[in-house]
Coordinates of C-alpha atoms and ligand atoms in Angstrom, one line a residue:
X17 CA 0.0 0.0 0.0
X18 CA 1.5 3.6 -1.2
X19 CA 0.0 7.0 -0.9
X20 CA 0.3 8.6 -4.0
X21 CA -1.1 12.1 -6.0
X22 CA -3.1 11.4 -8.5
X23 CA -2.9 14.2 -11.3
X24 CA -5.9 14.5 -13.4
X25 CA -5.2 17.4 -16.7
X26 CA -7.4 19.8 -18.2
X27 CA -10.4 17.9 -20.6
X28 CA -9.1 20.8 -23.2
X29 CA -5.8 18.8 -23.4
X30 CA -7.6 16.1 -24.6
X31 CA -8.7 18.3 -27.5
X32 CA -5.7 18.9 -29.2
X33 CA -5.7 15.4 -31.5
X34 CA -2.2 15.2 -32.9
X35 CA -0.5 17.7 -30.5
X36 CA -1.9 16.3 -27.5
X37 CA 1.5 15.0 -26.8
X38 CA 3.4 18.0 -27.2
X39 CA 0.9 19.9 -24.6
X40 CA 1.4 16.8 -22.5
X41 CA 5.2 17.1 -22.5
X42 CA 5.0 20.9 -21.5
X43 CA 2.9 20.3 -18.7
X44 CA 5.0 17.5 -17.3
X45 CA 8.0 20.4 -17.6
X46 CA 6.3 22.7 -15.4
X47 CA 5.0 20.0 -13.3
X48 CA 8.9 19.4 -12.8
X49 CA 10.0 22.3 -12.5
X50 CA 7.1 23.6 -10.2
X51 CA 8.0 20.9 -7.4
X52 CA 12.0 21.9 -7.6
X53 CA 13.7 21.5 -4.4
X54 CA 10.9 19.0 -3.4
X55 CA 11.8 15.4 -3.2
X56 CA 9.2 13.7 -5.6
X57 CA 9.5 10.3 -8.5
X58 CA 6.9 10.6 -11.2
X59 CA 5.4 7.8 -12.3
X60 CA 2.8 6.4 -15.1
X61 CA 0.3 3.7 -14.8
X62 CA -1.7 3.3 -18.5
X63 CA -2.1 7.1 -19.5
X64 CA -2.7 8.0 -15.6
X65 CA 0.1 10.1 -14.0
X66 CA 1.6 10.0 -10.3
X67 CA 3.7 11.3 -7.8
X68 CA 5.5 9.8 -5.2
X69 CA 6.6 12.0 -2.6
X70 CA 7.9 12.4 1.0
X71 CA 6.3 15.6 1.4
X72 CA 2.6 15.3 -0.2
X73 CA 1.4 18.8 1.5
X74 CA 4.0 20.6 -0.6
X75 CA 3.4 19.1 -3.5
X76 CA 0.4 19.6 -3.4
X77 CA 0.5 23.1 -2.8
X78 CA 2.8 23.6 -5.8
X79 CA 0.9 21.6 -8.3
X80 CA -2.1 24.1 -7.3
X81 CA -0.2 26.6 -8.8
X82 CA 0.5 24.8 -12.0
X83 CA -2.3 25.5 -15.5
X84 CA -3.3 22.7 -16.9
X85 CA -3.7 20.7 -13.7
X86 CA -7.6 20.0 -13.2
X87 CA -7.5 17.5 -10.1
X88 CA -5.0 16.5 -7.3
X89 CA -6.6 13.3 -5.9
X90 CA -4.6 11.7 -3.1
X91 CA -4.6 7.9 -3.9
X92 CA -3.8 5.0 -2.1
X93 CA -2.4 2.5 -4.3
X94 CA -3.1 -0.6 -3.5
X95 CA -3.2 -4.4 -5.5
X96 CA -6.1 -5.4 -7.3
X97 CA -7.4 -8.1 -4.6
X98 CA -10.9 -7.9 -3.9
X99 CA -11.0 -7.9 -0.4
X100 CA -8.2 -5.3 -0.4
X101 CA -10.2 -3.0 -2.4
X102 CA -13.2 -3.3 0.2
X103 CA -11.2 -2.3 3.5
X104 CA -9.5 0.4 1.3
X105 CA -13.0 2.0 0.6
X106 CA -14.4 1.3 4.1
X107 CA -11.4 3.0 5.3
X108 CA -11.6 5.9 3.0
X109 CA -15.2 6.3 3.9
X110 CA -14.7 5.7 7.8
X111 CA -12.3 8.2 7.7
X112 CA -14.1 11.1 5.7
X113 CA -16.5 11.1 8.6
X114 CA -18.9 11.6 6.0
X115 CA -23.2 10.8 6.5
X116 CA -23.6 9.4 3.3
X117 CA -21.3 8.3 0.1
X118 CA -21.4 6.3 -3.1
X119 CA -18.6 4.7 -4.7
X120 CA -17.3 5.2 -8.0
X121 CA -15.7 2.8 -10.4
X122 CA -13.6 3.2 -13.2
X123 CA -12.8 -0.7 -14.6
X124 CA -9.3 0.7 -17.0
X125 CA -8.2 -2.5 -16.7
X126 CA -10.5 -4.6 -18.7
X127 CA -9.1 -8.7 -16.7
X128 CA -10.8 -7.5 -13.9
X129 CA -13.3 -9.9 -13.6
X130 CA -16.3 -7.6 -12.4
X131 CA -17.3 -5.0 -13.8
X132 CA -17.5 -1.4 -12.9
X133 CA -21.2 -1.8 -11.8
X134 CA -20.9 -5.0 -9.4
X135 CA -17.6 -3.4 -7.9
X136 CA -20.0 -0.2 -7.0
X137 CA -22.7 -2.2 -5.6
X138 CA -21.0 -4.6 -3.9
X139 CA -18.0 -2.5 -2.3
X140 CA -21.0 0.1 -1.5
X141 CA -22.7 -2.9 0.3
X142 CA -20.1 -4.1 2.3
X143 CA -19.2 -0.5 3.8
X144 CA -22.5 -0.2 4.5
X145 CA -22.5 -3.4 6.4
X146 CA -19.9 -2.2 8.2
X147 CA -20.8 1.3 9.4
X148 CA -24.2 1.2 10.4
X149 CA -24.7 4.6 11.0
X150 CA -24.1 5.5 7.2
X151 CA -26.5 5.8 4.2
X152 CA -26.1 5.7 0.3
X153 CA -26.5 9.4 -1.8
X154 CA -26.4 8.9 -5.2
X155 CA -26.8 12.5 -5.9
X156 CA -25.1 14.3 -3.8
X157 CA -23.1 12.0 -1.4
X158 CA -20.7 13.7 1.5
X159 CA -18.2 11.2 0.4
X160 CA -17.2 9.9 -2.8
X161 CA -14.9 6.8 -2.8
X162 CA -13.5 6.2 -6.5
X163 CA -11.9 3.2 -7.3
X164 CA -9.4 3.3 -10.3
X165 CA -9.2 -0.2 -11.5
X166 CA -5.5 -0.1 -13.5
X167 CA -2.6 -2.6 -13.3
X168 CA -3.0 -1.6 -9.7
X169 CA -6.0 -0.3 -7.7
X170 CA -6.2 3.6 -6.7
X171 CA -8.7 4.3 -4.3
X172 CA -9.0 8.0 -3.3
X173 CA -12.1 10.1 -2.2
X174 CA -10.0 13.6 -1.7
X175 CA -9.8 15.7 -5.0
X176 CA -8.1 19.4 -5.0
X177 CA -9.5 21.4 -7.8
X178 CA -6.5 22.5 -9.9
X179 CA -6.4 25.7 -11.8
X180 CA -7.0 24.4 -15.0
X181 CA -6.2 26.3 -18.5
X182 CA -3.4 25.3 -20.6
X183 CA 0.0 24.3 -19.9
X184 CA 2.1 27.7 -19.6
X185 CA 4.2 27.8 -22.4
X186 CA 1.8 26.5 -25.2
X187 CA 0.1 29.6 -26.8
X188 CA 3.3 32.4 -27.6
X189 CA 4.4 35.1 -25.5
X190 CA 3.1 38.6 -24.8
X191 CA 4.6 41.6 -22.6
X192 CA 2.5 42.8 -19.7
X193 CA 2.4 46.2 -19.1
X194 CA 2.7 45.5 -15.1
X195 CA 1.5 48.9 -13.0
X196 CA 1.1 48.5 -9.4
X197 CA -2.2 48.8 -9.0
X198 CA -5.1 45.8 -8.9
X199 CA -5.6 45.3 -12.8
X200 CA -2.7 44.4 -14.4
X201 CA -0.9 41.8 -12.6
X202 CA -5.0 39.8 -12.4
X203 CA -4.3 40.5 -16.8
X204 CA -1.1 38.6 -17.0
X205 CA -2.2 35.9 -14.8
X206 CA -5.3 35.5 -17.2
X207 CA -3.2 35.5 -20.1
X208 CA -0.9 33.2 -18.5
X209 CA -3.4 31.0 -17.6
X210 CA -4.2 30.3 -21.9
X211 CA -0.7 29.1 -21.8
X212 CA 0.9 32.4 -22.9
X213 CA 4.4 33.4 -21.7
X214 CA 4.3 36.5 -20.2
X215 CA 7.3 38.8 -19.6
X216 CA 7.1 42.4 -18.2
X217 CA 7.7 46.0 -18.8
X218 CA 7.3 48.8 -16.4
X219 CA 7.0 52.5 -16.4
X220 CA 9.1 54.4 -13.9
X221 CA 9.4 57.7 -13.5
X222 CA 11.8 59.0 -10.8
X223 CA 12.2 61.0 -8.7
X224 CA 8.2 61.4 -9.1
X225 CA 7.9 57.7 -8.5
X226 CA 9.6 56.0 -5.7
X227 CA 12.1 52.8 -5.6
X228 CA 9.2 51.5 -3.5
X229 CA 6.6 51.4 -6.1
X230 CA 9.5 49.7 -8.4
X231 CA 9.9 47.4 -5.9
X232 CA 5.9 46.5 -5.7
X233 CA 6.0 46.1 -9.1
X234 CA 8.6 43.7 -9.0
X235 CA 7.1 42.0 -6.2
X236 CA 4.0 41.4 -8.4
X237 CA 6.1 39.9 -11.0
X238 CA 7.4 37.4 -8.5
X239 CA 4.3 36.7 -7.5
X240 CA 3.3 35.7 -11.1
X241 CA 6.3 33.4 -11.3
X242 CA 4.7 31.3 -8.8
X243 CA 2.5 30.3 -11.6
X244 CA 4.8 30.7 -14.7
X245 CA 7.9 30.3 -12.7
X246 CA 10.0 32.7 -14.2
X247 CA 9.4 36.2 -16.2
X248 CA 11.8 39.3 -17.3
X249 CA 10.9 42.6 -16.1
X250 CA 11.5 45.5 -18.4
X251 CA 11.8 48.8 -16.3
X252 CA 11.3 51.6 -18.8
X253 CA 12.5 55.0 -17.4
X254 CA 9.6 57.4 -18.4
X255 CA 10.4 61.1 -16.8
X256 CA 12.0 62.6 -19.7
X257 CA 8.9 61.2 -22.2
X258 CA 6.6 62.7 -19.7
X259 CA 8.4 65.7 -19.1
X260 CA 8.1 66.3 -23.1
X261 CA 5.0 65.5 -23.2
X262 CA 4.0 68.1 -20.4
X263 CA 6.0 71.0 -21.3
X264 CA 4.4 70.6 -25.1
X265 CA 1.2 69.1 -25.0
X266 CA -2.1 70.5 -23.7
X267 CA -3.2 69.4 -20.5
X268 CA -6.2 67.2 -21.2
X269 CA -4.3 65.3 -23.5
X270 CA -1.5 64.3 -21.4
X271 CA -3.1 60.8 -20.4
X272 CA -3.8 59.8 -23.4
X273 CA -0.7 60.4 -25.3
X274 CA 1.2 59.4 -22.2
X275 CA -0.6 56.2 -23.3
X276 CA 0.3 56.1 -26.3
X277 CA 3.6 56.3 -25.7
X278 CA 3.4 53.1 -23.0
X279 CA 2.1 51.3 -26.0
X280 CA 4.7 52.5 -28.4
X281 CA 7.9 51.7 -25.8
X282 CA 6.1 48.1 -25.2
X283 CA 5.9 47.2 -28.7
X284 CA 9.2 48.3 -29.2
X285 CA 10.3 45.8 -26.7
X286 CA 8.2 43.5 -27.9
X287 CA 10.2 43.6 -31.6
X288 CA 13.3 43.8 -30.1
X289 CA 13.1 40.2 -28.7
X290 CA 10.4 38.5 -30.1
X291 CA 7.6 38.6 -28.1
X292 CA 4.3 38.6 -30.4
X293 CA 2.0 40.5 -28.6
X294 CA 1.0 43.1 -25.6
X295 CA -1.4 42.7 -23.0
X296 CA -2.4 45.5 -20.4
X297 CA -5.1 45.6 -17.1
X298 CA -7.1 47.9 -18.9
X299 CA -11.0 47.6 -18.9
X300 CA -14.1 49.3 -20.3
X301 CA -15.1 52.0 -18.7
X302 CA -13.4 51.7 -15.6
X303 CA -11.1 55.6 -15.6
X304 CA -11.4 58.6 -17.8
X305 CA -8.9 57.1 -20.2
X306 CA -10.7 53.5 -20.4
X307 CA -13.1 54.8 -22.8
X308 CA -13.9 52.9 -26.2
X309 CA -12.1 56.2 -27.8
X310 CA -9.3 56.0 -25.5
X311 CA -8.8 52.6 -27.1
X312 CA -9.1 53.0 -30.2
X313 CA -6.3 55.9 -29.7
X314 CA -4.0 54.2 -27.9
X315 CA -4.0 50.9 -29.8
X316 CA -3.0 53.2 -32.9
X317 CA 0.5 52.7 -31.2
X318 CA 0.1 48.6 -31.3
X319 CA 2.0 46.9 -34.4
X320 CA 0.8 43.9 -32.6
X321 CA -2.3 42.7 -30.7
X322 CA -2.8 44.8 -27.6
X323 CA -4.4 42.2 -25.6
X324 CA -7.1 43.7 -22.7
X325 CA -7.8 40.3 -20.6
X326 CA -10.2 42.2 -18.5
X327 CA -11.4 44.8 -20.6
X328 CA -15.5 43.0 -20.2
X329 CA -15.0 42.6 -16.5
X330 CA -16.1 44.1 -13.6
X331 CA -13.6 45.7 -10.8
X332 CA -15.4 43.2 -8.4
X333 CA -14.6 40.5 -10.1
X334 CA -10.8 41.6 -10.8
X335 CA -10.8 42.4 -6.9
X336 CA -11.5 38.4 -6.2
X337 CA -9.5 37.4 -8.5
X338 CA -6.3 39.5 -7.4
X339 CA -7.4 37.9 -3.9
X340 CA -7.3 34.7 -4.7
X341 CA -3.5 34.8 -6.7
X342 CA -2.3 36.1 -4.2
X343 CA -1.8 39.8 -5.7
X344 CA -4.1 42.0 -3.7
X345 CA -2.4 42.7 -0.5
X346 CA 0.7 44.1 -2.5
X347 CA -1.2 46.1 -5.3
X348 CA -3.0 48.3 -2.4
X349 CA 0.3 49.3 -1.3
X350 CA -0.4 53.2 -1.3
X351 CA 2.6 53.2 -3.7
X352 CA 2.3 56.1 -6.1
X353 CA 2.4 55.1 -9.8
X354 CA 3.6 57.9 -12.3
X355 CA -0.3 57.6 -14.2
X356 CA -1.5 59.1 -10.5
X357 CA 1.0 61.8 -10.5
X358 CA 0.2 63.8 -14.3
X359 CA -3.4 63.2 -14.1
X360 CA -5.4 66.4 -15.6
X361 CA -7.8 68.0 -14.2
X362 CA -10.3 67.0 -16.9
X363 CA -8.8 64.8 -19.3
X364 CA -10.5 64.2 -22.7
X365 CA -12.3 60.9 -22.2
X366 CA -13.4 60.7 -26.2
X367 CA -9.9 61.9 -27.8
X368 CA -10.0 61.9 -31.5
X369 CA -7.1 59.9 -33.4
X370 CA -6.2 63.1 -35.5
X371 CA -6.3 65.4 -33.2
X372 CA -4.1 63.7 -31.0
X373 CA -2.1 62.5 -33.7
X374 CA -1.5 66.1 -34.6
X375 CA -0.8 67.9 -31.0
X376 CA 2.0 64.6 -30.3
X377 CA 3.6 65.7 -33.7
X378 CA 5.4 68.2 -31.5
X379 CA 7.6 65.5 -29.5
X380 CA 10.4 64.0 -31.7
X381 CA 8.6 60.8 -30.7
X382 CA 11.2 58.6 -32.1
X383 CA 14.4 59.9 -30.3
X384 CA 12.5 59.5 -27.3
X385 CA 11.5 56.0 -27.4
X386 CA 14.9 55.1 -28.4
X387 CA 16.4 56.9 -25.4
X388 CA 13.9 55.0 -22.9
X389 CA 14.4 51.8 -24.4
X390 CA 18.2 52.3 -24.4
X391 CA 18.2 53.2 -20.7
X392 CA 16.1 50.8 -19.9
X393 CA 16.9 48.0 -16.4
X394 CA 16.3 44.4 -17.4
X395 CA 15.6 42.5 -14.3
X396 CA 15.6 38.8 -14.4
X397 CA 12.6 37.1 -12.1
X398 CA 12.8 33.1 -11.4
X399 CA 15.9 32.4 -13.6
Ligands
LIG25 P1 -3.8 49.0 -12.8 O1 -4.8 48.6 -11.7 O2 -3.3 47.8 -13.6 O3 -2.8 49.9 -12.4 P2 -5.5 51.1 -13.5 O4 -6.9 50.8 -13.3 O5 -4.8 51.9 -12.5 O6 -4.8 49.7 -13.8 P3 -4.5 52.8 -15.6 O7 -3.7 53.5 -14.6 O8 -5.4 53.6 -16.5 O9 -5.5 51.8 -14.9 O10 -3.7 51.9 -16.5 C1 -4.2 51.0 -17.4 C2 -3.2 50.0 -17.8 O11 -2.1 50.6 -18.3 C3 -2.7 49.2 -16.6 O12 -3.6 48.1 -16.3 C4 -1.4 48.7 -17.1 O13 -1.5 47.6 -18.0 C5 -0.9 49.9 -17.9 N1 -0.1 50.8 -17.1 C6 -0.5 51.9 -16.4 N2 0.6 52.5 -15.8 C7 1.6 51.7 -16.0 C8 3.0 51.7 -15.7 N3 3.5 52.7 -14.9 N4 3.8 50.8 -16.1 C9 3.3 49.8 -16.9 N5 2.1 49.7 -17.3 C10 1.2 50.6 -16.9
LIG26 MG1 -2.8 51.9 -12.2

């Protein structure tokens, strides 16, 4: 008898005919790498795969952080004797402390000579026998014991819901524009979560905004790496494009070509080492410069698809999830970001592409991206 985790992948894996193998090998990569520094054997039993390990809470905590994973059942293995497979399940129910139950076969291995239904019934009668207190639920049973007939027998009733999505690494890469506020690390995550590899750039604009709020930022982008494991953050120094931008431009434009430069600097990165697309926090709607217009004039600056993960979302529901990865506590750090400190009085929430395009014909636009991406701090996170 072994206790073992079970690890049950995401039914779009299953999709992906021919490639399923190649999605199959990624994920067992990060599975890998995700469980580095714990001690752990991975094994296969007919298409179903396994972990062995010394410290099972651990590993389970990492593979929770791993896309692709759907279910972490803890198994006991076990042979396939009959009378084996009944104490298992009595045990498993006996020690749910659960009202009612139902047991669940899955007959892979097609010598066993009953079949899935007579296992159910008749393992399901004998635990009854033996806990009197207990009742069957079809339905909606406290407990349910499942019994994975293979070469061997796993019996496990305790399933941790993974995070499903596809195995990070599958779907391309895009660059993150990563602020410190509540939106954009919940965007990469999302985007991350589809597979794609997300590095990150961020805007910093000293002395108006502080090595703390760099230091948030790059604390969120750890924090991502406990999903994706590693990422590059790009810190682009902004004052001088800002600077420009205020001494020439008129006031209630300066969000929104200050936007269009972000967008500009990030695709510029994004060229310079191959990263297909750009994703930010942004969503309908939700500030002055969120509008549909503000879109359409800031994406005028993609040569690439601007992704905007949360763009139909409510700031509830971006609030939850930032709780739940983990991000939350660090983005409401009262951390200035340099968006906060050049905000107009009344900035133009439905800018017009030519009109912007005209009043930003003033900056030599090119000789400043060039100097912000040359001066730029590449910091390496999870390498
Ligand atoms: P967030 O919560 O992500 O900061 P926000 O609601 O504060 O978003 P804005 O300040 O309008 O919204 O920023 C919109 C998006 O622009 C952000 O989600 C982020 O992707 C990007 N962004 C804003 N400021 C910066 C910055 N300093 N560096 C990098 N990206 C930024
Ligand atoms: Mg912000």
């Amino acid at each position: 008898m072994k206790r073992l985790i079970m690890i049950k992948y995401a039914s779009e894996i299953f999709l992906k005919g021919l490639n399923k193998s190649k999605f199959e090998k990624k994920l067992r990569d990060n599975i890998k790498r995700a469980l580095r520094g714990v001690e752990f054997t991975f094994v296969e039993d007919s298409g179903r795969w396994f972990l062995e390990s010394n410290d099972i809470d651990e590993a389970v905590e990492r593979l929770k952080k791993v896309f692709g994973v759907s279910e972490i059942c803890l198994v006991t293995q076990i042979k396939s004797d009959y009378e084996e497979i009944k104490k298992q399940s009595l045990l498993e129910v006996k020690e749910s402390g659960a009202a009612t139950f139902k047991i669940e076969t899955n007959r892979a291995n097609k010598s066993f000579p009953k079949n899935s239904m007579e296992v159910s019934r008749e393992v399901g009668a004998y635990v009854l026998e033996n806990l009197p207190d207990i009742s069957v639920d079809i339905h909606k049973p406290q407990c349910t014991v499942h019994l994975d007939l293979r070469n061997d027998t796993y019996v496990y009733s305790k399933v941790i819901k993974g995070l499903n999505g596809m195995p990070y690494g599958t779907n391309g890469k895009t660059l993150l524009m990563l602020s410190g506020g509540i939106d954009s690390p919940v965007a990469g995550y999302m985007m991350a979560r589809r597979g794609v590899e997300v590095e990150c750039v961020y805007f910093h604009s000293p002395p108006y905004t502080s090595e703390r709020a760099k230091d948030k930022v790059k604390k969120l982008a750890e924090i991502l790496t406990e999903y994706t494991g590693r990422t590059t953050l790009y810190v682009v120094p902004f004052t001088d494009i800002q600077m420009q931008i205020i001494e020439k431009c008129r006031e209630d434009e300066l969000t929104i070509i200050m936007r269009r430069f972000m967008m500009s600097v990030s695709c510029r990165i994004a060229k310079d080492n191959e990263i297909h697309s750009v994703a930010t926090g942004e969503s309908i709607g939700q500030v002055a410069s969120q509008t549909m217009q503000g879109l359409v004039v800031s994406d005028d600056c993609a040569d690439r698809p601007a992704f905007r993960p949360l763009i139909a979302m409510d700031k509830i529901d971006i609030m939850d999830i930032s709780r739940k990865i983990g991000t939350y506590d660090t983005s409401i750090l009262p951390y200035e970001d340099c968006c906060t400190i050049f905000v107009p009085k009344h900035p133009k929430t439905k800018p017009v592409l030519e009109v912007i395009r005209k009043s930003e014909s003033v900056l030599d636009k090119e000789k400043l991206i060039d100097e912000a991406v040359k001066n730029m701090e590449i910091i390496r996170i999870g390498h």
